[in-house]
Coordinates of C-alpha atoms in Angstrom, one line a residue:
M144 CA 5.0 -9.5 -0.8
P145 CA 5.2 -9.6 3.0
V146 CA 7.0 -12.6 4.5
I147 CA 6.5 -13.8 8.1
T148 CA 8.1 -16.5 10.2
I149 CA 5.8 -18.7 12.2
D150 CA 6.9 -20.8 15.2
L151 CA 4.9 -24.1 14.6
E152 CA 4.7 -24.9 18.3
D153 CA 3.3 -21.5 19.0
L154 CA 0.9 -21.8 16.0
N155 CA -0.4 -25.2 17.3
R156 CA -1.0 -23.7 20.7
L157 CA -3.5 -21.3 19.1
L158 CA -5.2 -24.1 17.1
L159 CA -7.9 -26.4 18.5
Q160 CA -6.2 -29.4 16.7
P161 CA -2.5 -29.2 15.9
L162 CA -1.3 -29.4 12.3
S163 CA 1.8 -31.3 11.2
P164 CA 4.3 -29.5 8.9
A165 CA 3.0 -31.6 6.0
E166 CA -0.6 -30.7 6.7
L167 CA 0.3 -27.0 7.0
R168 CA 2.3 -27.2 3.7
E169 CA -0.8 -28.6 2.0
T170 CA -3.4 -26.2 3.5
I171 CA -1.7 -22.8 3.6
P172 CA -1.6 -22.3 -0.2
L173 CA -5.4 -22.7 -0.3
L174 CA -5.6 -19.5 1.8
G175 CA -3.7 -17.5 -0.8
A176 CA -0.2 -17.9 0.7
D177 CA 3.1 -19.2 -0.7
P178 CA 5.1 -21.3 1.8
D179 CA 8.8 -20.4 1.2
E180 CA 10.0 -23.0 3.7
I181 CA 8.3 -25.2 6.3
S182 CA 10.5 -27.3 8.6
D183 CA 9.7 -29.2 11.8
H184 CA 9.9 -26.1 13.9
E185 CA 9.0 -23.1 11.9
A186 CA 7.4 -21.9 8.7
V187 CA 8.5 -19.0 6.4
I188 CA 5.3 -18.0 4.5
E189 CA 4.7 -15.2 2.0
F190 CA 1.2 -13.7 2.1
F191 CA -0.5 -11.4 -0.4
P192 CA -0.3 -7.7 0.7
D193 CA -4.1 -7.4 0.5
R194 CA -4.4 -9.6 3.6
P195 CA -2.7 -7.6 6.4
D196 CA -4.8 -9.6 8.9
L197 CA -2.6 -12.7 8.1
L198 CA 0.7 -11.0 8.8
W199 CA 1.0 -12.5 12.3
T200 CA 0.9 -16.0 13.8
E201 CA -2.4 -15.2 15.6
G202 CA -4.1 -14.2 12.3
G203 CA -2.9 -17.3 10.5
A204 CA -4.1 -19.5 13.4
R205 CA -7.6 -17.9 13.2
A206 CA -7.8 -18.4 9.5
L207 CA -6.6 -22.0 9.7
R208 CA -9.1 -22.8 12.5
A209 CA -12.0 -21.6 10.2
F210 CA -10.6 -23.2 7.0
T211 CA -9.9 -26.6 8.5
G212 CA -13.3 -26.8 10.1
Q213 CA -12.0 -26.5 13.7
A214 CA -14.0 -23.3 14.3
P215 CA -15.7 -22.2 11.0
G216 CA -17.7 -19.1 10.7
L217 CA -17.4 -15.6 12.0
A218 CA -15.1 -15.1 15.0
R219 CA -16.5 -12.4 17.3
C220 CA -14.5 -10.1 19.5
A221 CA -16.4 -8.6 22.5
V222 CA -15.3 -5.1 23.6
A223 CA -16.0 -3.9 27.2
K224 CA -17.2 -0.4 27.9
P225 CA -14.5 2.3 28.4
K226 CA -13.2 3.0 31.8
T227 CA -10.8 5.8 30.9
W228 CA -10.1 8.2 28.1
L229 CA -7.4 9.9 25.9
S230 CA -7.7 13.6 24.9
V231 CA -6.4 14.8 21.6
E232 CA -5.4 18.5 21.8
P233 CA -5.7 21.0 18.9
S234 CA -1.9 21.4 18.9
I235 CA -1.5 18.0 17.2
T236 CA -4.4 17.7 14.8
D237 CA -2.6 19.3 11.9
I238 CA 0.4 17.0 12.3
R239 CA -1.3 13.6 13.0
P240 CA -5.0 14.3 12.6
W241 CA -6.3 10.8 13.4
F242 CA -5.8 9.0 16.7
L243 CA -7.6 5.8 17.8
G244 CA -6.7 3.4 20.5
G245 CA -7.8 0.6 22.8
I246 CA -7.0 -1.5 25.8
V247 CA -6.6 -5.3 26.1
R248 CA -6.4 -6.8 29.6
G249 CA -5.3 -10.3 30.7
V250 CA -2.8 -10.9 27.9
T251 CA -0.4 -13.8 28.1
L252 CA 2.9 -13.0 26.4
D253 CA 6.0 -15.1 26.2
D254 CA 9.1 -14.5 24.1
V255 CA 7.6 -16.1 21.0
A256 CA 4.4 -14.1 21.3
L257 CA 6.4 -10.9 21.8
R258 CA 8.4 -11.6 18.6
S259 CA 5.2 -12.3 16.7
L260 CA 3.6 -9.1 17.9
M261 CA 6.7 -7.0 17.0
E262 CA 6.8 -8.6 13.6
L263 CA 3.1 -7.7 13.1
Q264 CA 3.7 -4.1 14.1
E265 CA 6.6 -3.7 11.6
K266 CA 4.7 -5.4 8.8
L267 CA 1.7 -3.1 9.3
H268 CA 4.0 -0.1 9.4
V269 CA 5.4 -1.1 6.0
T270 CA 2.1 -2.1 4.3
L271 CA -1.0 -0.2 5.6
G272 CA 1.2 2.4 7.4
R273 CA 3.3 3.3 4.3
R274 CA 6.4 3.3 6.4
R275 CA 4.7 5.0 9.3
R276 CA 3.7 8.1 7.4
K277 CA 0.1 7.0 6.8
A278 CA -0.3 5.2 10.2
S279 CA 1.9 4.1 13.0
I280 CA 1.3 1.8 16.0
G281 CA 2.4 1.9 19.6
I282 CA 1.8 -1.0 22.0
H283 CA 2.4 -0.2 25.7
D284 CA 2.5 -2.0 29.1
M285 CA -0.1 -0.3 31.2
A286 CA 1.4 -1.3 34.6
P287 CA 3.5 1.9 35.2
L288 CA 0.8 4.2 33.7
K289 CA -1.8 6.4 35.4
P290 CA -4.8 7.1 33.1
P291 CA -6.2 9.2 31.6
F292 CA -3.9 10.0 28.7
R293 CA -3.2 13.0 26.5
F294 CA -2.0 13.3 22.9
Y295 CA -0.5 16.7 22.1
G296 CA 2.2 18.6 20.2
C297 CA 5.3 19.2 22.4
S298 CA 8.3 21.5 22.0
P299 CA 11.4 20.1 20.2
H300 CA 13.4 20.7 23.4
E301 CA 11.1 19.2 26.1
P302 CA 10.1 17.0 27.7
A303 CA 13.1 14.6 27.8
F304 CA 12.3 10.9 28.2
I305 CA 14.1 7.6 27.8
P306 CA 13.3 6.2 24.3
L307 CA 13.1 2.5 23.7
G308 CA 16.5 0.8 23.6
C309 CA 18.3 3.6 25.5
D310 CA 19.4 4.3 29.1
E311 CA 19.5 8.1 29.2
P312 CA 16.8 10.7 28.6
M313 CA 16.7 12.5 25.3
T314 CA 14.7 15.5 24.1
P315 CA 12.5 15.0 21.0
E316 CA 15.0 16.9 18.9
E317 CA 17.9 14.8 20.1
I318 CA 15.9 11.6 19.3
L319 CA 15.4 12.8 15.7
Q320 CA 19.1 13.6 15.3
E321 CA 20.8 10.8 17.3
H322 CA 18.4 7.8 17.9
P323 CA 18.5 5.2 15.0
K324 CA 14.7 5.2 14.7
G325 CA 14.7 9.0 14.9
V326 CA 17.2 9.3 12.1
A327 CA 15.3 6.8 9.9
Y328 CA 11.9 8.5 10.3
A329 CA 12.7 12.1 10.9
H330 CA 11.6 13.0 7.4
I331 CA 7.9 12.4 8.5
L332 CA 8.1 15.3 10.9
A333 CA 10.4 17.5 8.8
G334 CA 9.4 21.2 9.0
E335 CA 7.1 20.7 12.0
K336 CA 7.5 23.1 14.9
R337 CA 5.9 20.8 17.4
Y338 CA 6.3 17.0 17.8
P339 CA 3.6 14.4 18.7
L340 CA 3.7 13.1 22.2
I341 CA 1.5 10.8 24.3
V342 CA 1.6 11.2 28.1
D343 CA -0.4 9.9 31.1
S344 CA -2.0 11.9 33.9
Q345 CA 1.4 12.2 35.6
E346 CA 3.1 13.5 32.5
Q347 CA 5.0 10.2 32.0
V348 CA 5.8 9.8 28.3
L349 CA 4.4 6.7 26.6
S350 CA 5.5 7.5 23.0
M351 CA 6.7 10.0 20.5
P352 CA 4.8 8.8 17.5
P353 CA 5.5 7.9 14.7
I354 CA 9.1 7.7 15.8
I355 CA 9.7 5.7 19.0
N356 CA 8.0 4.4 22.1
G357 CA 9.3 5.2 25.6
Q358 CA 11.3 2.7 27.6
L359 CA 8.8 3.1 30.4
T360 CA 6.1 1.1 28.7
A361 CA 8.2 -1.6 27.0
L362 CA 6.4 -4.9 26.7
S363 CA 7.8 -8.0 28.6
A364 CA 6.8 -11.5 29.5
D365 CA 5.3 -10.0 32.7
T366 CA 2.9 -7.7 30.8
T367 CA -0.8 -8.4 31.3
D368 CA -2.6 -5.2 30.4
V369 CA -1.8 -3.4 27.1
L370 CA -2.6 0.0 25.7
I371 CA -2.7 0.3 21.9
D372 CA -2.3 3.7 20.2
V373 CA -2.6 4.1 16.4
Q374 CA -2.3 7.5 14.8
G375 CA -1.8 8.9 11.3
L376 CA -3.1 10.7 8.3
D377 CA -5.8 8.3 7.1
R378 CA -8.7 7.1 9.4
Q379 CA -9.3 3.9 7.5
A380 CA -5.7 2.8 7.8
V381 CA -5.6 3.8 11.4
E382 CA -8.8 1.9 12.2
T383 CA -7.7 -1.2 10.4
C384 CA -4.4 -1.3 12.2
L385 CA -6.1 -0.9 15.5
N386 CA -8.6 -3.7 14.8
I387 CA -5.8 -6.1 13.6
V388 CA -3.6 -5.5 16.7
T389 CA -6.6 -5.8 19.1
A390 CA -7.6 -9.1 17.5
A391 CA -4.0 -10.4 17.8
L392 CA -3.9 -9.6 21.6
V393 CA -7.3 -11.1 22.1
E394 CA -6.0 -14.3 20.5
R395 CA -3.3 -14.3 23.2
G396 CA -6.0 -14.6 25.9
G397 CA -6.8 -10.9 26.4
S398 CA -10.1 -9.2 26.7
A399 CA -10.7 -6.0 24.7
E400 CA -11.7 -2.8 26.5
A401 CA -12.8 0.4 24.7
L402 CA -11.0 3.7 25.1
E403 CA -12.8 7.0 24.8
I404 CA -11.0 9.3 22.4
R405 CA -11.9 13.0 23.2
Y406 CA -11.3 15.4 20.4
P407 CA -11.9 19.2 20.9
S408 CA -15.4 19.0 19.2
E409 CA -16.3 15.2 19.2
K410 CA -15.4 11.9 20.7
Y411 CA -15.1 8.3 19.6
I412 CA -15.5 5.0 21.5
V413 CA -12.9 2.5 20.0
P414 CA -12.1 -0.1 18.9
D415 CA -15.3 -1.0 17.1
M416 CA -14.9 -4.7 16.6
A417 CA -18.5 -5.3 15.3
P418 CA -18.7 -7.2 12.1
R419 CA -19.2 -5.3 8.8
E420 CA -22.0 -6.2 6.4
H421 CA -21.5 -6.9 2.7
R422 CA -24.0 -7.9 0.1
A423 CA -24.0 -9.8 -3.2
S424 CA -26.8 -11.5 -5.1
H425 CA -26.7 -15.3 -5.4
D426 CA -27.1 -15.0 -9.2
Y427 CA -24.1 -12.6 -9.4
L428 CA -21.9 -15.0 -7.5
T429 CA -22.9 -18.2 -9.3
R430 CA -22.9 -16.5 -12.7
L431 CA -19.3 -15.3 -12.4
L432 CA -18.3 -18.5 -10.7
G433 CA -19.7 -20.5 -13.6
W434 CA -21.4 -23.0 -11.2
D435 CA -24.2 -23.0 -8.6
P436 CA -23.0 -25.2 -5.7
G437 CA -26.3 -24.6 -3.8
E438 CA -27.2 -22.5 -0.7
E439 CA -25.6 -24.9 1.8
Q440 CA -22.3 -25.2 0.0
V441 CA -22.1 -21.4 -0.4
R442 CA -22.8 -20.9 3.3
R443 CA -20.2 -23.5 4.3
A444 CA -17.6 -21.9 1.9
F445 CA -18.1 -18.5 3.5
G446 CA -17.7 -20.1 6.9
R447 CA -14.4 -21.6 5.9
C448 CA -13.1 -18.1 5.2
G449 CA -14.1 -16.8 8.6
L450 CA -17.3 -15.1 7.3
E451 CA -21.0 -15.7 8.1
G452 CA -23.5 -15.6 5.2
E453 CA -27.2 -15.7 5.1
L454 CA -29.4 -15.9 2.0
R455 CA -32.4 -13.6 1.9
D456 CA -34.6 -13.1 -1.1
G457 CA -31.8 -14.2 -3.5
E458 CA -29.2 -12.0 -1.9
W459 CA -26.3 -13.0 0.3
I460 CA -25.8 -10.9 3.4
V461 CA -22.3 -11.6 4.6
Q462 CA -20.9 -10.6 8.0
V463 CA -17.2 -9.8 7.8
P464 CA -14.9 -9.4 10.8
A465 CA -13.6 -5.9 11.6
W466 CA -10.0 -6.9 11.0
R467 CA -10.7 -7.8 7.3
A468 CA -9.9 -4.6 5.4
D469 CA -9.6 -6.3 2.0
L470 CA -13.3 -6.9 1.2
L471 CA -14.6 -3.8 -0.6
H472 CA -16.8 -5.0 -3.5
P473 CA -19.1 -7.9 -4.3
V474 CA -16.4 -9.4 -6.4
D475 CA -14.3 -9.8 -3.3
L476 CA -17.1 -12.0 -1.9
L477 CA -16.8 -14.0 -5.1
E478 CA -13.1 -14.6 -4.4
E479 CA -13.9 -15.7 -0.8
L480 CA -16.5 -18.1 -2.1
A481 CA -14.0 -19.6 -4.6
I482 CA -11.4 -20.0 -1.9
G483 CA -13.9 -21.6 0.5
L484 CA -15.1 -24.0 -2.2
E485 CA -11.4 -24.6 -3.3
Y486 CA -10.5 -23.8 -6.8
D487 CA -9.7 -27.4 -7.7
E488 CA -13.3 -28.5 -6.7
I489 CA -15.0 -26.1 -9.1
P490 CA -16.3 -28.2 -12.1
E491 CA -14.6 -27.8 -15.4
Q492 CA -16.7 -26.5 -18.2
L493 CA -16.0 -26.1 -21.9
P494 CA -16.7 -22.6 -23.3
Q495 CA -20.2 -22.4 -24.8
L496 CA -19.3 -19.8 -27.4
A497 CA -16.4 -19.8 -29.9
T498 CA -15.1 -16.4 -30.8
F499 CA -12.1 -15.1 -32.8
G500 CA -9.9 -12.2 -31.6
R501 CA -8.5 -9.5 -33.7
E502 CA -6.0 -6.7 -33.2
T503 CA -7.4 -3.5 -31.7
A504 CA -6.6 -0.1 -33.2
S505 CA -4.4 0.8 -30.3
R506 CA -2.4 -2.5 -30.6
Q507 CA -1.9 -1.7 -34.3
R508 CA -0.6 1.7 -33.5
E509 CA 1.8 0.3 -30.9
R510 CA 3.1 -2.3 -33.4
E511 CA 3.7 0.4 -36.1
C512 CA 5.5 2.6 -33.6
R513 CA 7.8 -0.2 -32.5
E514 CA 8.5 -1.2 -36.1
A515 CA 9.5 2.3 -37.0
L516 CA 11.8 3.1 -34.0
L517 CA 13.4 -0.4 -33.8
G518 CA 14.2 0.0 -37.4
L519 CA 16.0 3.3 -36.6
G520 CA 18.1 1.6 -34.0
F521 CA 16.2 2.7 -30.9
Q522 CA 15.8 0.4 -27.9
E523 CA 12.4 -0.1 -26.3
V524 CA 12.0 0.6 -22.6
V525 CA 9.2 0.6 -20.0
S526 CA 9.2 3.5 -17.5
L527 CA 7.2 4.0 -14.4
T528 CA 3.5 5.0 -14.7
L529 CA 3.8 7.2 -11.6
S530 CA 5.7 10.5 -11.8
S531 CA 6.0 13.9 -10.1
A532 CA 5.0 17.5 -10.8
R533 CA 8.7 18.4 -10.9
A534 CA 9.4 16.0 -13.7
Q535 CA 6.2 16.6 -15.7
H536 CA 5.6 20.4 -15.2
E537 CA 8.3 22.3 -13.3
L538 CA 11.4 21.2 -15.4
P539 CA 9.8 21.3 -18.8
A540 CA 7.7 24.4 -17.9
R541 CA 4.5 22.7 -19.1
E542 CA 1.0 23.4 -17.8
P543 CA -0.8 20.6 -15.9
A544 CA -2.8 18.4 -18.2
G545 CA -5.6 17.1 -15.9
E546 CA -3.6 14.1 -14.7
A547 CA -4.8 12.0 -11.8
H548 CA -3.1 12.5 -8.4
V549 CA -2.5 9.7 -5.9
T550 CA -4.2 10.4 -2.6
N551 CA -1.7 8.7 -0.4
P552 CA 1.6 8.5 -2.4
V553 CA 4.6 6.4 -1.3
G554 CA 6.9 9.4 -1.9
E555 CA 7.0 12.9 -3.4
E556 CA 8.5 11.5 -6.6
Y557 CA 5.4 9.3 -7.3
H558 CA 2.3 11.3 -6.6
L559 CA 0.6 11.6 -10.0
L560 CA -0.1 9.4 -13.0
R561 CA 2.2 10.5 -15.9
P562 CA 0.6 12.8 -18.5
A563 CA 3.6 12.3 -20.9
L564 CA 6.3 9.8 -21.6
L565 CA 9.3 12.0 -22.3
P566 CA 10.0 13.0 -18.6
G567 CA 10.1 9.3 -17.6
L568 CA 12.5 8.5 -20.5
L569 CA 14.8 11.3 -19.4
E570 CA 14.7 10.1 -15.8
L571 CA 15.7 6.6 -17.1
L572 CA 18.7 8.2 -19.0
R573 CA 19.7 9.9 -15.8
T574 CA 20.0 6.7 -13.9
N575 CA 21.9 5.1 -16.8
R576 CA 24.1 8.1 -17.7
H577 CA 27.3 6.0 -17.0
H578 CA 26.6 4.0 -20.2
E579 CA 28.3 4.7 -23.5
L580 CA 26.9 7.1 -26.0
P581 CA 24.8 7.3 -28.1
Q582 CA 21.8 6.2 -26.1
R583 CA 18.5 5.8 -28.1
I584 CA 15.4 4.7 -26.3
F585 CA 11.7 4.9 -26.9
E586 CA 8.4 3.8 -25.2
V587 CA 4.9 3.2 -26.3
G588 CA 2.5 3.3 -23.4
W589 CA -0.5 4.8 -21.7
V590 CA -0.7 8.2 -20.1
V591 CA -3.4 10.1 -18.3
R592 CA -4.7 13.4 -19.8
D593 CA -7.9 15.1 -18.5
H594 CA -8.5 12.0 -16.3
T595 CA -8.6 9.8 -19.4
N596 CA -6.2 7.0 -20.5
R597 CA -4.6 7.9 -23.8
L598 CA -1.9 6.0 -25.8
A599 CA 1.4 7.9 -26.3
L600 CA 4.7 7.5 -28.0
G601 CA 8.0 9.0 -26.8
W602 CA 11.6 8.8 -27.9
V603 CA 14.9 10.3 -26.8
E604 CA 18.4 10.2 -28.3
L605 CA 21.3 11.3 -26.1
N606 CA 24.6 12.0 -28.0
S607 CA 27.6 14.2 -28.1
R608 CA 26.0 15.7 -31.2
A609 CA 22.2 15.8 -31.4
P610 CA 21.2 18.3 -34.0
F611 CA 17.6 19.4 -34.9
S612 CA 18.0 17.8 -38.3
Q613 CA 18.4 14.4 -36.8
A614 CA 15.3 14.9 -34.6
R615 CA 13.4 15.9 -37.8
A616 CA 14.6 12.9 -39.7
T617 CA 13.5 10.5 -36.9
A618 CA 10.1 12.3 -36.7
Q619 CA 9.6 12.1 -40.4
A620 CA 10.4 8.3 -40.5
V621 CA 7.8 7.7 -37.7
A622 CA 5.3 9.9 -39.4
Q623 CA 5.7 8.0 -42.7
R624 CA 5.2 4.7 -40.9
L625 CA 2.0 6.0 -39.1
G626 CA 0.6 7.6 -42.3
I627 CA 0.9 11.2 -41.0
E628 CA 1.1 13.7 -43.8
G629 CA 2.1 17.4 -43.9
D630 CA 5.2 19.6 -43.5
A631 CA 6.9 20.4 -40.2
Q632 CA 5.5 23.5 -38.5
P633 CA 7.2 25.4 -35.7
V634 CA 5.6 25.2 -32.2
E635 CA 6.4 26.3 -28.7
D636 CA 6.9 23.6 -26.0
G637 CA 8.8 24.2 -22.8
M638 CA 10.4 20.7 -23.1
F639 CA 12.3 21.8 -26.2
I640 CA 14.6 24.8 -27.1
A641 CA 12.6 27.7 -28.6
G642 CA 13.0 27.8 -32.3
R643 CA 14.2 24.2 -32.4
C644 CA 10.8 22.5 -31.9
A645 CA 8.3 21.6 -34.6
S646 CA 5.3 19.4 -35.1
L647 CA 4.0 17.0 -37.9
G648 CA 0.3 16.7 -38.1
D649 CA -1.7 17.6 -35.0
A650 CA 0.0 15.5 -32.3
L651 CA 3.6 14.6 -33.2
V652 CA 6.1 17.1 -31.6
F653 CA 9.9 16.9 -31.8
G654 CA 13.0 19.0 -31.3
E655 CA 16.1 19.6 -29.2
I656 CA 15.6 19.1 -25.4
H657 CA 16.0 22.3 -23.5
P658 CA 19.3 22.7 -21.5
R659 CA 17.2 23.5 -18.4
V660 CA 15.6 20.1 -18.6
L661 CA 18.9 18.3 -19.2
E662 CA 20.5 20.1 -16.2
G663 CA 17.6 19.1 -14.0
C664 CA 18.0 15.5 -15.1
E665 CA 21.8 15.6 -14.6
L666 CA 22.5 14.9 -18.2
G667 CA 25.7 16.4 -19.5
Y668 CA 25.2 15.9 -23.3
P669 CA 22.7 17.3 -25.8
A670 CA 19.5 15.3 -26.5
I671 CA 16.8 15.3 -29.0
G672 CA 13.4 13.7 -28.8
G673 CA 9.8 13.6 -29.7
E674 CA 6.4 12.5 -28.5
M675 CA 2.9 11.8 -29.9
L676 CA -0.4 11.5 -28.3
W677 CA -3.6 9.8 -29.6

């Protein structure tokens, strides 16, 4: 989970009433945070990743002001009308399709505030931004700039500009090859013929997103007016990052000003800091809470969480600030209500109904599979539920099985939910190939076929000798334990060698793993295995 370091003197400057280290240690866990260490001068706090609005001193101060009663209720952020614009050219829309931004004037920044702002930027890059691929943020000193601005795709060889932390100009291509940030994030722009660039009306370079800002607009203690740019692949992530950074700078004494973003066929006025409306019935909240604290208590609880609730005709209409991206469903309002009431204050109640549990059919199958394979000397493992098309389809030459794809994957190796267990087991053997032979592993777990969760069993044996007869003996032992009858029948499956693959019943398949698959998994010994699907 994200960990931030808060300077307590800086935090107390942002509060209406200062908190002592002891008071902070007592209060901060009630907001859903885990204090790693709180001294007289600073606090190291671990926050849940679903609260990116708290990954900065300013966000923590705002939440504490509401929770401790210093300033309960919804904090509003006014945004002045735009005075300038930024144009997004067609040359960039295929590379970074979403660009939003804003201006904050009259900011007061010292060294502590700058460190907090930089920490917020990096934490957002890692969490919401998925390491800058999904969204990346630039924060610029406006003093040397001449609006309006332009976002376009430039040549790899020009223009040259001085990147942050350097003294000499570099071309975009040189930045990707030589600058530390360029080397670290060059993969995001791999294969692109043009690179993103933001310039002002005099062609001064602000940034080469998502890689590096220009030295020209570096923030300092003398900065008063700030330009924020956020661009990426996902509008919701881009908008949330913009709102959070804008709110942070407003906390530092700034005033938000909108920026007109001009696309070729449309335009946006951002940031939009107006509260979002969420609804949940009073009966829904109190029924799941198990207690009805009354209208006034519910309203007060929402206020302690920085929300504003109003009860109309049995339904709570709750105003949520623009920087809260974690509230998606009425159950999220229930969580806020419980936090605002404090979990320890919710009355204890004994269950009104006594029930008796029993083993489900799937649990019984899992137990039987474990008993069979553990008895044969196999070791149980748990592999990742995310996989790739290469592991699941390309190497074993299998047809796609209607698995679910991840919309915004962390990487190319984890972009779909596994439709089978064997590829994951082979990948596990690849990472442990330095261990002694034989290696016998199995897994009982859930896979996704035709967009439906299904229970599966998979096992693999890696050995210097792994004949088909051994695979059949293991499969027959499993079949006997599971009550599967019938003789082995030959089948075709790209995971196994043709002619050395068979099935028992309708779903238990076993055989010798194909050399193509073993080579792709960097395994230098024969392997046998099997799998079953319910």
